[in-house]
Short mmCIF file of C-alpha atoms in Angstrom, two decimals:
data_model
loop_
_atom_site.label_atom_id
_atom_site.label_comp_id
_atom_site.label_asym_id
_atom_site.label_seq_id
_atom_site.Cartn_x
_atom_site.Cartn_y
_atom_site.Cartn_z
CA UNK A 1 8.01 9.10 -25.32
CA UNK A 2 9.08 12.16 -23.29
CA UNK A 3 6.72 14.24 -25.43
CA UNK A 4 3.70 12.70 -23.73
CA UNK A 5 3.75 15.03 -20.71
CA UNK A 6 3.87 18.23 -22.84
CA UNK A 7 0.94 16.85 -24.84
CA UNK A 8 -0.92 16.14 -21.59
CA UNK A 9 -0.30 19.72 -20.45
CA UNK A 10 -1.80 21.02 -23.73
CA UNK A 11 -4.91 18.91 -23.05
CA UNK A 12 -5.14 20.21 -19.48
CA UNK A 13 -4.85 23.95 -20.23
CA UNK A 14 -8.30 24.30 -21.90
CA UNK A 15 -9.98 22.67 -18.87
CA UNK A 16 -8.11 25.00 -16.52
CA UNK A 17 -9.52 28.02 -18.34
CA UNK A 18 -13.15 26.83 -18.10
CA UNK A 19 -13.08 24.93 -14.77
CA UNK A 20 -16.34 24.81 -12.78
CA UNK A 21 -14.94 23.46 -9.51
CA UNK A 22 -11.55 23.17 -7.82
CA UNK A 23 -11.18 20.99 -4.75
CA UNK A 24 -8.57 19.04 -2.86
CA UNK A 25 -6.46 18.89 0.28
CA UNK A 26 -3.18 20.46 1.34
CA UNK A 27 -1.10 18.90 4.13
CA UNK A 28 2.06 20.11 5.82
CA UNK A 29 3.89 17.96 8.37
CA UNK A 30 7.09 17.86 10.39
CA UNK A 31 8.69 14.68 11.74
CA UNK A 32 11.63 14.68 14.15
CA UNK A 33 13.83 11.70 14.93
CA UNK A 34 17.38 10.95 16.09
CA UNK A 35 19.85 9.07 13.87
CA UNK A 36 23.21 7.75 15.07
CA UNK A 37 26.23 8.20 12.79
CA UNK A 38 28.23 5.94 15.09
CA UNK A 39 28.07 4.75 18.70
CA UNK A 40 29.08 8.17 20.05
CA UNK A 41 27.67 10.66 17.52
CA UNK A 42 24.01 11.24 16.78
CA UNK A 43 22.03 13.83 14.82
CA UNK A 44 18.47 15.04 15.27
CA UNK A 45 16.69 15.16 11.92
CA UNK A 46 13.71 17.39 11.20
CA UNK A 47 11.99 16.23 8.02
CA UNK A 48 9.21 18.24 6.38
CA UNK A 49 6.58 16.96 3.98
CA UNK A 50 4.22 19.12 1.94
CA UNK A 51 1.51 17.31 -0.06
CA UNK A 52 -1.20 18.60 -2.37
CA UNK A 53 -4.17 16.67 -3.72
CA UNK A 54 -5.77 18.87 -6.39
CA UNK A 55 -8.83 18.18 -8.58
CA UNK A 56 -10.04 20.51 -11.32
CA UNK A 57 -13.49 19.68 -12.73
CA UNK A 58 -15.63 20.65 -15.70
CA UNK A 59 -18.75 18.61 -16.48
CA UNK A 60 -17.53 15.07 -17.27
CA UNK A 61 -13.87 16.09 -17.35
CA UNK A 62 -11.42 16.27 -14.44
CA UNK A 63 -7.73 16.80 -13.88
CA UNK A 64 -6.56 14.85 -10.85
CA UNK A 65 -3.15 15.35 -9.26
CA UNK A 66 -1.27 14.38 -6.14
CA UNK A 67 2.32 15.36 -5.41
CA UNK A 68 4.62 16.02 -2.46
CA UNK A 69 7.72 18.00 -1.59
CA UNK A 70 10.07 16.77 1.14
CA UNK A 71 13.23 18.10 2.71
CA UNK A 72 15.28 18.29 5.91
CA UNK A 73 15.43 21.45 8.01
CA UNK A 74 18.27 20.29 10.26
CA UNK A 75 20.81 18.84 7.84
CA UNK A 76 21.41 19.38 4.14
CA UNK A 77 21.05 16.18 2.12
CA UNK A 78 22.18 15.62 -1.44
CA UNK A 79 18.71 14.79 -2.75
CA UNK A 80 16.80 17.55 -0.91
CA UNK A 81 14.42 19.05 -1.70
CA UNK A 82 12.73 16.15 -3.49
CA UNK A 83 9.52 16.62 -5.47
CA UNK A 84 7.46 13.47 -6.07
CA UNK A 85 4.58 13.31 -8.59
CA UNK A 86 2.24 10.46 -7.63
CA UNK A 87 -0.73 11.39 -9.83
CA UNK A 88 -1.31 13.72 -12.75
CA UNK A 89 -3.94 12.56 -15.20
CA UNK A 90 -6.89 13.69 -17.28
CA UNK A 91 -10.18 11.85 -16.69
CA UNK A 92 -13.26 11.80 -18.93
CA UNK A 93 -16.29 10.04 -17.42
CA UNK A 94 -19.42 8.41 -18.83
CA UNK A 95 -18.52 8.84 -22.49
CA UNK A 96 -21.37 7.48 -24.62
CA UNK A 97 -22.90 6.38 -21.27
CA UNK A 98 -20.48 3.44 -20.98
CA UNK A 99 -16.83 4.58 -20.99
CA UNK A 100 -14.41 6.30 -18.63
CA UNK A 101 -10.87 7.05 -19.77
CA UNK A 102 -7.81 8.27 -17.85
CA UNK A 103 -4.57 9.48 -19.44
CA UNK A 104 -1.39 10.35 -17.53
CA UNK A 105 0.29 9.26 -14.30
CA UNK A 106 -2.28 7.32 -12.28
CA UNK A 107 -2.68 4.67 -9.58
CA UNK A 108 -3.16 0.97 -10.24
CA UNK A 109 -4.96 -1.14 -7.62
CA UNK A 110 -3.95 -4.74 -8.14
CA UNK A 111 -3.16 -7.47 -5.62
CA UNK A 112 -0.18 -8.69 -7.64
CA UNK A 113 1.72 -5.68 -8.95
CA UNK A 114 0.02 -2.40 -8.08
CA UNK A 115 1.42 1.09 -7.68
CA UNK A 116 1.48 3.94 -10.19
CA UNK A 117 2.27 4.05 -13.91
CA UNK A 118 2.34 6.48 -16.84
CA UNK A 119 -0.23 5.54 -19.45
CA UNK A 120 -3.90 5.07 -20.25
CA UNK A 121 -6.80 3.31 -18.50
CA UNK A 122 -10.15 2.54 -20.12
CA UNK A 123 -13.26 1.35 -18.23
CA UNK A 124 -16.34 0.11 -20.09
CA UNK A 125 -19.48 -0.50 -18.02
CA UNK A 126 -22.80 -1.80 -19.28
CA UNK A 127 -25.56 -2.94 -16.95
CA UNK A 128 -23.94 -5.43 -14.51
CA UNK A 129 -20.78 -5.92 -16.56
CA UNK A 130 -17.52 -4.00 -16.41
CA UNK A 131 -14.39 -4.36 -18.56
CA UNK A 132 -11.20 -2.48 -17.67
CA UNK A 133 -7.90 -2.28 -19.52
CA UNK A 134 -4.66 -0.39 -18.97
CA UNK A 135 -1.28 0.10 -20.61
CA UNK A 136 1.73 2.22 -19.67
CA UNK A 137 5.27 2.43 -18.41
CA UNK A 138 6.72 2.04 -14.95
CA UNK A 139 7.52 5.34 -13.24
CA UNK A 140 11.16 6.36 -12.69
CA UNK A 141 12.72 6.28 -9.19
CA UNK A 142 11.31 8.73 -6.64
CA UNK A 143 8.29 9.47 -8.87
CA UNK A 144 10.15 12.06 -10.97
CA UNK A 145 8.09 13.99 -13.51
CA UNK A 146 9.56 12.18 -16.49
CA UNK A 147 8.97 8.96 -18.38
CA UNK A 148 11.07 5.85 -18.08
CA UNK A 149 13.98 5.86 -20.53
CA UNK A 150 13.47 2.31 -21.79
CA UNK A 151 9.74 1.88 -22.31
CA UNK A 152 9.98 -1.48 -24.11
CA UNK A 153 11.65 -3.04 -21.04
CA UNK A 154 9.63 -1.19 -18.38
CA UNK A 155 5.98 -1.53 -19.28
CA UNK A 156 2.79 -2.74 -17.66
CA UNK A 157 -0.50 -3.80 -19.19
CA UNK A 158 -3.51 -5.87 -18.25
CA UNK A 159 -7.24 -5.91 -17.76
CA UNK A 160 -10.15 -7.09 -15.66
CA UNK A 161 -13.67 -8.31 -16.45
CA UNK A 162 -16.27 -8.16 -13.66
CA UNK A 163 -19.72 -9.82 -13.70
CA UNK A 164 -22.42 -8.78 -11.19
CA UNK A 165 -25.44 -10.13 -13.11
CA UNK A 166 -25.69 -13.40 -11.14
CA UNK A 167 -27.81 -12.84 -8.00
CA UNK A 168 -25.70 -12.69 -4.79
CA UNK A 169 -22.51 -13.45 -6.77
CA UNK A 170 -19.58 -11.42 -8.06
CA UNK A 171 -17.19 -12.96 -10.60
CA UNK A 172 -13.97 -11.32 -11.82
CA UNK A 173 -11.23 -12.44 -14.23
CA UNK A 174 -8.02 -10.44 -14.61
CA UNK A 175 -4.58 -10.51 -16.22
CA UNK A 176 -1.44 -8.45 -15.59
CA UNK A 177 1.96 -8.32 -17.27
CA UNK A 178 4.58 -6.10 -15.66
CA UNK A 179 8.07 -5.91 -17.11
CA UNK A 180 10.88 -4.40 -15.04
CA UNK A 181 14.46 -3.77 -16.23
CA UNK A 182 17.13 -3.72 -13.53
CA UNK A 183 19.82 -1.07 -13.67
CA UNK A 184 23.20 -2.00 -15.16
CA UNK A 185 26.16 -1.82 -12.78
CA UNK A 186 29.93 -2.40 -12.67
CA UNK A 187 31.40 -5.15 -10.48
CA UNK A 188 34.75 -6.87 -9.90
CA UNK A 189 35.11 -10.38 -11.30
CA UNK A 190 37.97 -12.83 -11.96
CA UNK A 191 39.12 -13.61 -15.49
CA UNK A 192 40.36 -17.01 -16.69
CA UNK A 193 43.75 -16.34 -15.06
CA UNK A 194 42.07 -15.41 -11.75
CA UNK A 195 43.00 -11.75 -12.15
CA UNK A 196 40.42 -9.17 -10.96
CA UNK A 197 38.71 -7.25 -13.77
CA UNK A 198 35.79 -4.80 -13.86
CA UNK A 199 32.74 -6.10 -15.69
CA UNK A 200 29.49 -4.40 -16.68
CA UNK A 201 26.60 -6.47 -15.31
CA UNK A 202 23.53 -6.25 -17.53
CA UNK A 203 20.45 -8.08 -16.27
CA UNK A 204 17.55 -9.14 -18.42
CA UNK A 205 14.12 -7.74 -17.78
CA UNK A 206 12.23 -9.30 -14.88
CA UNK A 207 8.55 -10.00 -15.28
CA UNK A 208 5.34 -10.53 -13.41
CA UNK A 209 2.84 -12.36 -15.60
CA UNK A 210 -0.28 -13.50 -13.74
CA UNK A 211 -3.91 -14.39 -14.30
CA UNK A 212 -6.44 -14.22 -11.47
CA UNK A 213 -9.99 -15.40 -10.86
CA UNK A 214 -12.25 -14.15 -8.07
CA UNK A 215 -15.66 -15.44 -6.98
CA UNK A 216 -17.66 -13.85 -4.14
CA UNK A 217 -21.00 -14.85 -2.65
CA UNK A 218 -23.00 -12.86 -0.10
CA UNK A 219 -26.33 -13.10 1.67
CA UNK A 220 -26.58 -10.01 3.91
CA UNK A 221 -26.58 -10.73 7.66
CA UNK A 222 -26.04 -14.44 7.05
CA UNK A 223 -23.01 -15.51 5.03
CA UNK A 224 -20.25 -14.10 2.83
CA UNK A 225 -17.50 -16.01 0.99
CA UNK A 226 -14.63 -14.53 -1.04
CA UNK A 227 -12.27 -16.70 -3.08
CA UNK A 228 -9.24 -15.90 -5.22
CA UNK A 229 -6.91 -17.93 -7.42
CA UNK A 230 -3.64 -16.60 -8.95
CA UNK A 231 -1.67 -18.42 -11.65
CA UNK A 232 1.96 -17.55 -12.51
CA UNK A 233 2.57 -17.93 -16.27
CA UNK A 234 6.35 -17.51 -15.99
CA UNK A 235 6.83 -20.39 -13.57
CA UNK A 236 3.72 -22.21 -14.88
CA UNK A 237 2.28 -23.00 -11.47
CA UNK A 238 -0.31 -21.87 -8.95
CA UNK A 239 0.85 -18.78 -7.10
CA UNK A 240 -1.93 -18.26 -4.57
CA UNK A 241 -5.25 -19.71 -3.39
CA UNK A 242 -7.25 -17.67 -0.90
CA UNK A 243 -10.63 -18.30 0.74
CA UNK A 244 -12.18 -15.93 3.28
CA UNK A 245 -15.61 -16.54 4.79
CA UNK A 246 -17.94 -15.30 7.51
CA UNK A 247 -21.15 -16.84 8.87
CA UNK A 248 -23.65 -15.19 11.23
CA UNK A 249 -25.84 -17.94 12.77
CA UNK A 250 -27.54 -15.42 15.08
CA UNK A 251 -27.60 -11.68 15.62
CA UNK A 252 -24.36 -10.43 17.16
CA UNK A 253 -22.39 -13.65 16.59
CA UNK A 254 -19.93 -14.08 13.73
CA UNK A 255 -17.86 -17.14 12.76
CA UNK A 256 -14.85 -16.47 10.52
CA UNK A 257 -12.64 -18.82 8.52
CA UNK A 258 -9.61 -18.11 6.35
CA UNK A 259 -7.33 -20.26 4.16
CA UNK A 260 -4.29 -19.21 2.17
CA UNK A 261 -1.89 -21.19 -0.04
CA UNK A 262 0.99 -19.05 -1.27
CA UNK A 263 4.15 -19.48 -3.32
CA UNK A 264 6.90 -16.85 -2.88
CA UNK A 265 6.37 -14.09 -5.46
CA UNK A 266 9.75 -13.71 -7.17
CA UNK A 267 10.43 -11.74 -10.34
CA UNK A 268 11.20 -13.90 -13.36
CA UNK A 269 14.95 -13.99 -14.22
CA UNK A 270 15.72 -12.57 -10.77
CA UNK A 271 18.77 -13.94 -8.93
CA UNK A 272 16.39 -14.93 -6.11
CA UNK A 273 14.65 -17.43 -8.40
CA UNK A 274 17.60 -19.86 -8.05
CA UNK A 275 16.88 -20.45 -4.37
CA UNK A 276 14.85 -23.45 -3.24
CA UNK A 277 11.80 -21.72 -1.84
CA UNK A 278 8.96 -23.60 -0.24
CA UNK A 279 5.31 -22.64 -0.23
CA UNK A 280 3.28 -21.89 2.87
CA UNK A 281 -0.29 -22.72 3.86
CA UNK A 282 -2.23 -20.73 6.41
CA UNK A 283 -5.48 -21.56 8.19
CA UNK A 284 -7.25 -19.26 10.62
CA UNK A 285 -10.57 -19.45 12.45
CA UNK A 286 -12.24 -16.98 14.75
CA UNK A 287 -15.34 -15.76 16.56
CA UNK A 288 -16.71 -12.31 17.30
CA UNK A 289 -19.64 -11.58 19.58
CA UNK A 290 -21.31 -8.20 20.08
CA UNK A 291 -22.30 -7.57 23.70
CA UNK A 292 -23.93 -4.16 24.00
CA UNK A 293 -21.39 -1.52 23.00
CA UNK A 294 -18.54 -4.02 23.04
CA UNK A 295 -17.38 -6.71 20.62
CA UNK A 296 -15.41 -9.71 21.88
CA UNK A 297 -13.06 -11.27 19.32
CA UNK A 298 -10.86 -14.35 19.29
CA UNK A 299 -8.77 -15.97 16.54
CA UNK A 300 -6.46 -18.94 16.13
CA UNK A 301 -4.11 -19.37 13.17
CA UNK A 302 -1.85 -22.17 11.95
CA UNK A 303 0.88 -21.71 9.30
CA UNK A 304 2.61 -24.62 7.61
CA UNK A 305 6.05 -23.98 6.04
CA UNK A 306 8.26 -26.30 4.00
CA UNK A 307 9.84 -28.06 6.99
CA UNK A 308 8.13 -26.51 10.01
CA UNK A 309 5.05 -24.72 11.28
CA UNK A 310 3.90 -21.97 13.63
CA UNK A 311 0.74 -20.95 15.46
CA UNK A 312 -0.80 -17.70 16.68
CA UNK A 313 -3.61 -16.79 19.08
CA UNK A 314 -5.28 -13.41 19.55
CA UNK A 315 -8.13 -12.21 21.78
CA UNK A 316 -9.50 -8.73 22.30
CA UNK A 317 -12.30 -6.31 23.12
CA UNK A 318 -13.36 -3.57 20.67
CA UNK A 319 -15.59 -0.58 21.33
CA UNK A 320 -16.30 2.89 19.97
CA UNK A 321 -13.73 4.27 22.45
CA UNK A 322 -10.86 1.93 21.51
CA UNK A 323 -9.65 -1.64 21.88
CA UNK A 324 -7.65 -3.98 24.09
CA UNK A 325 -5.82 -6.91 22.48
CA UNK A 326 -3.52 -9.79 23.41
CA UNK A 327 -1.51 -11.72 20.81
CA UNK A 328 0.74 -14.76 21.13
CA UNK A 329 2.79 -16.55 18.44
CA UNK A 330 4.96 -19.61 18.81
CA UNK A 331 6.77 -22.10 16.60
CA UNK A 332 8.91 -21.48 13.49
CA UNK A 333 7.89 -17.80 13.21
CA UNK A 334 9.34 -17.10 16.67
CA UNK A 335 7.82 -16.68 20.11
CA UNK A 336 5.97 -13.48 20.96
CA UNK A 337 3.62 -12.18 23.65
CA UNK A 338 2.08 -8.75 23.13
CA UNK A 339 -0.56 -6.67 24.91
CA UNK A 340 -1.82 -3.44 23.37
CA UNK A 341 -4.34 -0.81 24.44
CA UNK A 342 -5.64 2.03 22.27
CA UNK A 343 -8.30 4.65 23.04
CA UNK A 344 -9.70 7.71 21.25
CA UNK A 345 -12.66 10.01 21.90
CA UNK A 346 -14.04 13.14 20.26
CA UNK A 347 -15.21 15.97 22.52
CA UNK A 348 -16.67 19.46 22.18
CA UNK A 349 -18.50 18.77 18.91
CA UNK A 350 -15.39 17.55 17.15
CA UNK A 351 -13.07 20.36 18.26
CA UNK A 352 -10.70 17.95 20.05
CA UNK A 353 -10.01 14.26 19.48
CA UNK A 354 -7.36 12.99 21.89
CA UNK A 355 -6.02 9.46 21.44
CA UNK A 356 -3.39 7.30 23.11
CA UNK A 357 -1.94 3.84 22.74
CA UNK A 358 0.50 1.64 24.63
CA UNK A 359 1.88 -1.83 24.00
CA UNK A 360 4.21 -4.24 25.78
CA UNK A 361 5.90 -7.01 23.82
CA UNK A 362 8.33 -9.79 24.67
CA UNK A 363 9.78 -11.87 21.85
CA UNK A 364 12.57 -14.20 20.79
CA UNK A 365 13.40 -15.52 17.34
CA UNK A 366 13.61 -19.16 18.39
CA UNK A 367 12.95 -21.32 21.43
CA UNK A 368 16.56 -21.16 22.67
CA UNK A 369 17.25 -17.53 21.68
CA UNK A 370 17.55 -14.54 24.01
CA UNK A 371 14.27 -12.92 25.00
CA UNK A 372 13.83 -9.22 24.20
CA UNK A 373 11.38 -6.63 25.52
CA UNK A 374 9.73 -3.83 23.58
CA UNK A 375 7.63 -0.92 24.88
CA UNK A 376 5.85 1.55 22.62
CA UNK A 377 3.74 4.55 23.59
CA UNK A 378 1.72 6.81 21.31
CA UNK A 379 -0.13 10.02 22.25
CA UNK A 380 -1.98 12.22 19.77
CA UNK A 381 -4.42 15.11 19.76
CA UNK A 382 -6.38 16.29 16.74
CA UNK A 383 -7.67 19.88 16.82
CA UNK A 384 -10.33 20.87 14.28
CA UNK A 385 -11.50 24.46 14.86
CA UNK A 386 -13.20 24.57 11.46
CA UNK A 387 -14.51 21.86 9.20
CA UNK A 388 -11.87 22.56 6.55
CA UNK A 389 -8.88 22.83 8.90
CA UNK A 390 -7.29 20.44 11.37
CA UNK A 391 -4.03 20.08 13.31
CA UNK A 392 -2.36 16.95 14.69
CA UNK A 393 0.30 16.75 17.39
CA UNK A 394 1.70 13.28 18.08
CA UNK A 395 4.41 11.94 20.35
CA UNK A 396 5.99 8.50 19.82
CA UNK A 397 8.10 6.59 22.33
CA UNK A 398 9.97 3.32 21.72
CA UNK A 399 12.23 1.38 24.02
CA UNK A 400 14.08 -1.87 23.26
CA UNK A 401 17.68 -3.05 23.12
CA UNK A 402 18.28 -1.35 19.74
CA UNK A 403 16.36 1.92 20.23
CA UNK A 404 16.91 2.96 23.85
CA UNK A 405 14.37 5.56 25.04
CA UNK A 406 13.63 6.68 21.47
CA UNK A 407 11.32 9.73 21.46
CA UNK A 408 9.87 11.24 18.28
CA UNK A 409 7.52 14.11 17.47
CA UNK A 410 5.11 14.46 14.57
CA UNK A 411 3.16 17.63 13.65
CA UNK A 412 0.64 17.91 10.81
CA UNK A 413 -1.73 20.47 9.30
CA UNK A 414 -4.61 19.54 6.96
CA UNK A 415 -6.62 21.99 4.89
CA UNK A 416 -9.54 20.87 2.70
CA UNK A 417 -10.92 23.20 0.06
CA UNK A 418 -13.65 23.23 -2.57
CA UNK A 419 -14.51 26.27 -4.65
CA UNK A 420 -17.14 26.64 -7.36
CA UNK A 421 -16.15 29.10 -10.05
CA UNK A 422 -18.80 31.47 -11.40
CA UNK A 423 -18.20 31.26 -15.12
CA UNK A 424 -20.55 32.16 -17.92
#
């Protein structure tokens, strides 16, 4: 299996030599924060992150990559510097006018078990129908540029069929099977004579095995409804039911409704599967009304747990300059009151975009618990002297009983590039 990446490199090299376009983005950032070793000793950490998103294109072929390098400038750490490979795959589009194929390390967008994997993805599209399928192995820890050692216990495969031929409707059926093998470890146990011995703990593979169905209906500027149903094959029961709808009876007024039934998503054969979990049901309704340049919003939600329930209320004002919101929760999920204000505005033809946010929160975990206060402040300025280059400077302040007067600084540089190569 470890020969796959050298083979992928051999496929990539010919495209590199005849590339028509190279584009992407490079980012460099610094993040400073204070970490306490004990109650009297603290260290200021300065972490750096360098990321590169690089695309190399030739006709219908592309090489897409995304990786990062991180390290600490203030204190040497055992794992620094760490190089993470998030994407590195070869893409061929519109083969025979119906197919797109990707081979290598690539992202998977799935509501059940997404992420990245090493493998192949095939999309077939004809008229208003699309069929997708994928197969591969889970990536190793920290996105190392190597394949998982035990492919047969660390694989993922699935597919999705989407129908858009029915007017105003979208129908999708999907399936995913993700197998995950936990690491073996040594632990102390008692033998039959109650003497401590060291035992190798070897867990079986844990699985996600789900089927999903989605149905959406939309009439522009009037109504939209999205539904989803997930079934867990391992536990042989419904995992999730979700309905999200919006109705616009008149211009500027929107009525929203949301329902969610959810079982805890626990890996099969996991130790957590022995606990007596209860499902939850969530209902939320809301209104939004556009008044000139402002939109007034209000929502109320109710969550039912196994033996209790909780409620939440939120109201706010949104505009092109920012938003002001108030949120309150009470019941089993704890009691919370929070007010937040955020504003941003671009000036001088995009040269500067200052932004700032502040929030005040009071909360307690239960009705009789101690009340705690939390203050957060955020200030940022984005400087973009040229279209392809921008800088961000951000200050973060947090104050509560755990993080007393916590001040952090974040700096970032972004550079976008696109270059057409003049090749014969």
